[in-house]
Every structure is written in structure tokens, then in C-alpha cells.
Amino acid sequence: MNQRQPLLEVEGLSVAFGGIEAVREISFQVVQGELVTLIGANGAGKTTTLKAITGTLPASHRSGTIKFSEERIDSYPAHSLLKRGLAMVPEGRGVFARMSIRENLLMGAYSRDDDPANTEMDIEKWFTVFPRLKERQSQMAGTLSGGEQQMLAMARALMSQPRLLLLDEPSMGLAPIMVEHIFEVIHKIASQGVTVLLVEQNVKQALSIATRGYVMESGAIVLTDTAERLMRDERVLEAYLGA
Ligand SMILES: Nc1ncnc2c1ncn2[C@@H]1O[C@H](COP(=O)(O)OP(=O)(O)OP(=O)(O)O)[C@@H](O)[C@H]1O
Ligand SMILES: [Mg+2]
């Protein structure tokens, strides 16, 4: 694939629930190697957008086209998208509470038809990014703190060797110190070469690690630019950064 071709290309995506248009004709792209953030307030349509991409909304609710690696994926079911390299960490994380950290990671590798030795190597690789998980690898996931569960959910998704990692509000509900740490970890993941689409309400932190951003309001994308410029944009400062 050409480096300049977008890895993910969303065009004219709309999602309606009954008469309510949660997402209205949005278009955006993520190029390989980018960390793109989609920011916006409560109810802006961020989660709905991610669900439309991962095939977890009924097709009848959606219109528009979604291409991944130049292939139209908008009619594919979620499990076939994971095999193609699209992994999502949903809002609320969803780790397997009664399995150990290590077992959760092995579950994440399930979609790969791979040599167990490679899986082990990958677990070790991600343990360097998530040292807390290594220390607690035989502990039940349900006993971890919220921040640790978020890290486990990300590590588990990474075990599928995604070409694009979708993160839905990873900082939600975490203590400020943990929020900071989570953003550092996401930055590290991206520097390992993983392309990331990060949905966040935590606008300042998301823009501080992203390459580019899209601002979503009431189902529409109202602004897009490099993260650096968005951080200084008056509209962003006023609406999201309390200036
Ligand atoms: N299954 C559904 N049925 C009906 N309406 C829905 C459904 N899912 C979402 N909506 C509506 O669509 C709009 C967008 O919701 P969405 O969850 O995508 O927002 P969000 O940007 O992720 O917000 P938050 O930051 O609170 O997670 C909201 O008005 C919501 O009430
Ligand atoms: Mg949401």
C-alpha cells in the first residue's frame, strides 16, 4: 500500500437512531503512522462513529462509505475486521474480570493463527510498555484498578497485532495521575509504529500527543487541523480548554 494512501477513510458517514441523526455526513482519514484524535463533548457522536467503523451497528442505521487499506469494509461484520487489523478498545474497557492478566492477553492473540512462541514474544514486548501488567500477570483482571484495567484492555487489543487501534475515551473515570500516565502510554504505543484513532473528551491531553485532530459537535465534524494548531485555535480554546 502507498504510504500516502489513508489507512482508514471515512466518507459521508451518517448514523441515525429512529429519527435522530447521531452522526451527520462526516468524512475523515487516518494515514498509517498517525495518532489522530476525534474530540468532542458528551453526546457529540464519537462512540457512534467508532461503532460504525467496527461494524457493531446495524447496517440499516448507517450510510456512507468506510475504507480500510483501500478496501470497502462497511458491510463487514466486527470479527472479520479484527482479522483485517482493526482493533477497538471500547468505552468501559471490558476486560475478562475472572481471568488473569496473562490469560486476557492470550485471548487478545486469539484472532492470530500464529506460533505460540511469537505470541510469547509479543506479550514480553508489550510488558515493556506496560510494566505494571508484567508485575501482576497472574492476578485476576477484576482485581485491578480502573487505570490498570484500561492498560490491560489496550494491551489485549494490541495482541491482535492491529494495523489500526481505536480507543474510546481511555481516560474516562480515572484519577488525574492515572490520566496522565494513560496518555503517556498511548504515545508510546504510537511510537512503536501502531496507527491510533483516539476518541477523547480530555481535549488538552489528547491534542498534546496527537498528530492531527477532528473536532466533533452534534454529530458533525466542525474543525480539523494538526494537533498543534488546534491547541492554539480560539474556537478550541474557548469551547474545550476553558480560555
Ligand atoms: N443505540 C442508540 N439508540 C438511540 N440513540 C443513541 C444510541 N446510541 C447513541 N445514541 C445517541 O446518539 C448521540 C451520540 O451518542 P454517542 O454515544 O456517539 O456520543 P459520544 O460522543 O460518544 O458521547 P460520550 O462522550 O458521552 O461518550 C447521543 O445523542 C445519543 O443519545
Ligand atoms: Mg462515547
Short mmCIF file of C-alpha atoms and ligand atoms in Angstrom, two decimals:
data_model
loop_
_atom_site.label_atom_id
_atom_site.label_comp_id
_atom_site.label_asym_id
_atom_site.label_seq_id
_atom_site.Cartn_x
_atom_site.Cartn_y
_atom_site.Cartn_z
CA MET A 1 0.00 0.00 0.00
CA ASN A 2 1.15 3.50 -0.80
CA GLN A 3 2.30 5.34 2.36
CA ARG A 4 0.22 8.37 1.43
CA GLN A 5 -2.98 6.41 0.95
CA PRO A 6 -5.14 6.66 4.06
CA LEU A 7 -5.26 3.50 6.14
CA LEU A 8 -8.78 4.45 7.23
CA GLU A 9 -11.00 6.58 5.05
CA VAL A 10 -14.48 7.55 6.19
CA GLU A 11 -16.65 9.39 3.70
CA GLY A 12 -20.10 10.88 4.17
CA LEU A 13 -20.85 8.69 7.18
CA SER A 14 -24.27 9.21 8.77
CA VAL A 15 -25.87 7.22 11.55
CA ALA A 16 -29.49 7.59 12.60
CA PHE A 17 -31.34 6.06 15.52
CA GLY A 18 -35.02 6.32 14.69
CA GLY A 19 -35.46 9.92 13.64
CA ILE A 20 -32.34 11.14 15.42
CA GLU A 21 -29.18 11.68 13.40
CA ALA A 22 -26.36 10.91 15.82
CA VAL A 23 -23.70 11.29 13.11
CA ARG A 24 -24.21 13.59 10.13
CA GLU A 25 -22.23 13.21 6.93
CA ILE A 26 -18.79 13.09 8.45
CA SER A 27 -15.59 12.49 6.50
CA PHE A 28 -12.14 11.92 7.91
CA GLN A 29 -8.96 9.95 7.36
CA VAL A 30 -6.19 8.28 9.27
CA VAL A 31 -2.89 7.73 7.49
CA GLN A 32 -0.55 4.93 8.53
CA GLY A 33 1.70 6.02 11.39
CA GLU A 34 -0.56 8.83 12.59
CA LEU A 35 -2.09 9.31 16.00
CA VAL A 36 -5.36 11.03 15.15
CA THR A 37 -7.76 12.24 17.79
CA LEU A 38 -11.50 12.73 17.48
CA ILE A 39 -12.54 15.11 20.23
CA GLY A 40 -15.89 16.41 21.36
CA ALA A 41 -18.27 16.77 24.29
CA ASN A 42 -20.81 14.29 25.68
CA GLY A 43 -23.18 13.03 23.04
CA ALA A 44 -21.23 14.50 20.11
CA GLY A 45 -21.34 11.17 18.28
CA LYS A 46 -17.82 9.89 18.91
CA THR A 47 -18.69 6.39 20.10
CA THR A 48 -21.32 6.04 17.40
CA THR A 49 -18.62 6.84 14.82
CA LEU A 50 -16.29 4.17 16.20
CA LYS A 51 -19.10 1.63 16.30
CA ALA A 52 -19.95 2.36 12.70
CA ILE A 53 -16.32 1.73 11.72
CA THR A 54 -16.06 -1.56 13.61
CA GLY A 55 -19.29 -2.94 12.22
CA THR A 56 -21.10 -3.06 15.55
CA LEU A 57 -24.13 -1.03 14.44
CA PRO A 58 -26.91 -2.44 12.25
CA ALA A 59 -26.16 -1.58 8.62
CA SER A 60 -29.68 -0.15 8.25
CA HIS A 61 -28.74 2.70 10.60
CA ARG A 62 -25.72 3.76 8.56
CA SER A 63 -24.94 5.39 5.26
CA GLY A 64 -21.69 6.49 3.67
CA THR A 65 -18.50 4.58 2.91
CA ILE A 66 -15.71 3.28 5.12
CA LYS A 67 -12.50 2.06 3.57
CA PHE A 68 -9.70 0.29 5.38
CA SER A 69 -6.48 -0.19 3.47
CA GLU A 70 -8.36 0.82 0.31
CA GLU A 71 -10.97 -1.89 0.76
CA ARG A 72 -14.62 -1.08 1.48
CA ILE A 73 -15.40 -2.57 4.88
CA ASP A 74 -18.78 -1.02 5.66
CA SER A 75 -20.66 -4.27 5.20
CA TYR A 76 -18.22 -6.50 7.08
CA PRO A 77 -19.02 -7.95 10.49
CA ALA A 78 -16.90 -6.99 13.51
CA HIS A 79 -14.95 -10.27 13.80
CA SER A 80 -13.75 -10.14 10.20
CA LEU A 81 -12.49 -6.59 10.79
CA LEU A 82 -10.35 -7.74 13.70
CA LYS A 83 -8.71 -10.29 11.39
CA ARG A 84 -8.03 -7.49 8.91
CA GLY A 85 -6.25 -5.47 11.56
CA LEU A 86 -8.86 -3.19 13.12
CA ALA A 87 -8.96 -3.44 16.91
CA MET A 88 -11.09 -1.38 19.26
CA VAL A 89 -10.92 -0.78 23.00
CA PRO A 90 -14.48 0.18 23.88
CA GLU A 91 -15.72 2.67 26.43
CA GLY A 92 -15.69 0.88 29.79
CA ARG A 93 -12.81 -1.41 28.75
CA GLY A 94 -14.45 -4.85 29.02
CA VAL A 95 -11.59 -6.99 30.29
CA PHE A 96 -12.32 -10.58 31.31
CA ALA A 97 -12.58 -9.98 35.06
CA ARG A 98 -12.26 -13.61 36.12
CA MET A 99 -9.23 -14.35 34.00
CA SER A 100 -5.66 -13.44 34.84
CA ILE A 101 -3.83 -10.66 33.05
CA ARG A 102 -1.83 -13.21 31.10
CA GLU A 103 -4.99 -15.09 30.07
CA ASN A 104 -6.56 -11.83 28.91
CA LEU A 105 -3.53 -11.19 26.72
CA LEU A 106 -3.69 -14.70 25.27
CA MET A 107 -7.37 -14.09 24.44
CA GLY A 108 -6.27 -10.97 22.60
CA ALA A 109 -3.99 -13.06 20.40
CA TYR A 110 -6.83 -15.46 19.54
CA SER A 111 -7.55 -13.91 16.13
CA ARG A 112 -3.96 -14.61 15.00
CA ASP A 113 -3.16 -18.01 13.56
CA ASP A 114 0.30 -17.79 14.92
CA ASP A 115 3.12 -19.70 16.53
CA PRO A 116 2.76 -19.59 20.36
CA ALA A 117 6.42 -18.53 20.54
CA ASN A 118 5.53 -15.36 18.63
CA THR A 119 2.64 -14.72 20.99
CA GLU A 120 5.02 -15.01 23.96
CA MET A 121 7.45 -12.62 22.32
CA ASP A 122 4.67 -10.12 21.80
CA ILE A 123 3.50 -10.40 25.40
CA GLU A 124 7.05 -9.60 26.50
CA LYS A 125 7.21 -6.69 24.05
CA TRP A 126 4.04 -5.10 25.42
CA PHE A 127 5.10 -5.79 29.00
CA THR A 128 7.91 -3.30 28.39
CA VAL A 129 5.29 -0.65 27.65
CA PHE A 130 3.03 -1.85 30.50
CA PRO A 131 5.40 -2.88 33.30
CA ARG A 132 2.56 -2.84 35.85
CA LEU A 133 0.89 -5.64 33.93
CA LYS A 134 4.02 -7.75 33.96
CA GLU A 135 4.31 -7.44 37.74
CA ARG A 136 0.70 -8.56 38.14
CA GLN A 137 0.42 -11.04 35.29
CA SER A 138 -1.11 -13.90 37.27
CA GLN A 139 -3.57 -11.65 39.10
CA MET A 140 -7.28 -11.72 38.15
CA ALA A 141 -8.13 -8.78 35.89
CA GLY A 142 -11.16 -7.91 38.02
CA THR A 143 -8.91 -7.03 40.94
CA LEU A 144 -7.02 -4.35 39.01
CA SER A 145 -7.62 -0.62 39.39
CA GLY A 146 -9.53 1.22 36.65
CA GLY A 147 -6.33 2.55 35.13
CA GLU A 148 -4.69 -0.87 35.16
CA GLN A 149 -7.77 -2.39 33.52
CA GLN A 150 -7.58 0.27 30.83
CA MET A 151 -3.95 -0.66 30.22
CA LEU A 152 -4.85 -4.33 30.09
CA ALA A 153 -7.64 -3.62 27.59
CA MET A 154 -5.17 -1.76 25.38
CA ALA A 155 -2.51 -4.46 25.70
CA ARG A 156 -5.09 -7.13 24.89
CA ALA A 157 -6.16 -5.25 21.76
CA LEU A 158 -2.50 -4.87 20.75
CA MET A 159 -2.06 -8.64 21.00
CA SER A 160 -4.19 -8.95 17.86
CA GLN A 161 -1.38 -7.07 16.04
CA PRO A 162 -3.73 -4.36 14.79
CA ARG A 163 -2.85 -2.05 11.93
CA LEU A 164 -5.23 0.46 13.46
CA LEU A 165 -6.08 0.75 17.13
CA LEU A 166 -9.32 2.54 18.02
CA LEU A 167 -9.53 3.84 21.58
CA ASP A 168 -12.81 5.11 23.03
CA GLU A 169 -12.20 7.55 25.89
CA PRO A 170 -9.41 5.63 27.60
CA SER A 171 -9.02 8.32 30.28
CA MET A 172 -12.68 8.29 31.34
CA GLY A 173 -13.25 7.95 35.08
CA LEU A 174 -9.58 7.76 36.02
CA ALA A 175 -7.72 9.72 38.69
CA PRO A 176 -5.69 12.67 37.33
CA ILE A 177 -2.33 10.97 37.87
CA MET A 178 -3.54 7.87 36.05
CA VAL A 179 -4.96 10.01 33.23
CA GLU A 180 -1.53 11.45 32.67
CA HIS A 181 0.02 8.00 32.66
CA ILE A 182 -2.55 6.63 30.20
CA PHE A 183 -1.75 9.38 27.69
CA GLU A 184 1.98 8.67 28.05
CA VAL A 185 1.31 5.01 27.33
CA ILE A 186 -0.78 5.82 24.25
CA HIS A 187 2.04 7.99 23.00
CA LYS A 188 4.45 5.07 23.49
CA ILE A 189 2.13 2.69 21.64
CA ALA A 190 2.07 5.08 18.70
CA SER A 191 5.84 5.41 18.75
CA GLN A 192 6.04 1.61 18.42
CA GLY A 193 4.53 2.12 14.97
CA VAL A 194 0.88 1.42 15.76
CA THR A 195 -1.57 3.76 14.00
CA VAL A 196 -4.09 5.11 16.50
CA LEU A 197 -7.51 6.76 16.35
CA LEU A 198 -8.14 8.19 19.81
CA VAL A 199 -11.60 9.36 20.86
CA GLU A 200 -11.47 11.73 23.83
CA GLN A 201 -13.24 14.39 25.83
CA ASN A 202 -9.96 15.19 27.50
CA VAL A 203 -9.11 17.63 24.75
CA LYS A 204 -5.89 19.11 26.08
CA GLN A 205 -4.18 15.79 26.77
CA ALA A 206 -5.41 14.21 23.54
CA LEU A 207 -4.08 17.10 21.46
CA SER A 208 -0.78 17.03 23.32
CA ILE A 209 0.03 13.54 22.00
CA ALA A 210 -1.82 13.53 18.65
CA THR A 211 -0.51 14.42 15.22
CA ARG A 212 -3.88 15.62 13.92
CA GLY A 213 -7.35 16.13 15.28
CA TYR A 214 -11.00 16.41 14.33
CA VAL A 215 -13.49 18.29 16.48
CA MET A 216 -16.98 16.84 16.59
CA GLU A 217 -20.12 18.71 17.67
CA SER A 218 -23.71 17.44 17.48
CA GLY A 219 -22.82 14.66 15.08
CA ALA A 220 -20.77 16.76 12.67
CA ILE A 221 -17.06 17.45 12.25
CA VAL A 222 -16.73 21.20 12.67
CA LEU A 223 -12.99 21.65 12.67
CA THR A 224 -9.84 19.79 11.67
CA ASP A 225 -6.15 20.62 11.72
CA THR A 226 -2.80 19.50 13.08
CA ALA A 227 -2.97 18.93 16.82
CA GLU A 228 -0.51 21.74 17.36
CA ARG A 229 -2.69 24.28 15.57
CA LEU A 230 -5.91 23.03 17.15
CA MET A 231 -4.40 23.56 20.57
CA ARG A 232 -3.96 27.24 19.76
CA ASP A 233 -7.25 27.64 17.86
CA GLU A 234 -9.53 30.19 19.52
CA ARG A 235 -12.63 28.08 19.00
CA VAL A 236 -10.97 25.09 20.67
CA LEU A 237 -9.56 27.21 23.48
CA GLU A 238 -12.94 28.72 24.18
CA ALA A 239 -15.11 25.61 23.89
CA TYR A 240 -12.82 22.95 25.37
CA LEU A 241 -9.86 24.43 27.15
CA GLY A 242 -11.66 26.90 29.35
CA ALA A 243 -9.98 30.01 27.93
N1 LIG B 1 -28.37 2.92 20.49
C1 LIG B 1 -28.79 4.19 20.47
N2 LIG B 1 -30.11 4.50 20.33
C2 LIG B 1 -30.54 5.77 20.30
N3 LIG B 1 -29.74 6.84 20.40
C3 LIG B 1 -28.42 6.62 20.54
C4 LIG B 1 -27.87 5.29 20.60
N4 LIG B 1 -26.53 5.40 20.75
C5 LIG B 1 -26.26 6.72 20.80
N5 LIG B 1 -27.39 7.45 20.67
C6 LIG B 1 -27.45 8.93 20.66
O1 LIG B 1 -26.54 9.40 19.69
C7 LIG B 1 -25.89 10.58 20.14
C8 LIG B 1 -24.40 10.39 20.11
O2 LIG B 1 -24.02 9.45 21.11
P1 LIG B 1 -22.54 8.92 21.27
O3 LIG B 1 -22.58 7.86 22.32
O4 LIG B 1 -21.98 8.54 19.96
O5 LIG B 1 -21.77 10.19 21.82
P2 LIG B 1 -20.31 10.34 22.39
O6 LIG B 1 -19.68 11.46 21.65
O7 LIG B 1 -19.61 9.05 22.38
O8 LIG B 1 -20.57 10.82 23.89
P3 LIG B 1 -19.78 10.46 25.25
O9 LIG B 1 -18.61 11.38 25.28
O10 LIG B 1 -20.77 10.77 26.31
O11 LIG B 1 -19.39 9.03 25.21
C9 LIG B 1 -26.44 10.87 21.52
O12 LIG B 1 -27.46 11.83 21.38
C10 LIG B 1 -27.00 9.54 21.97
O13 LIG B 1 -28.07 9.71 22.85
MG MG B 2 -18.84 7.88 23.84
#
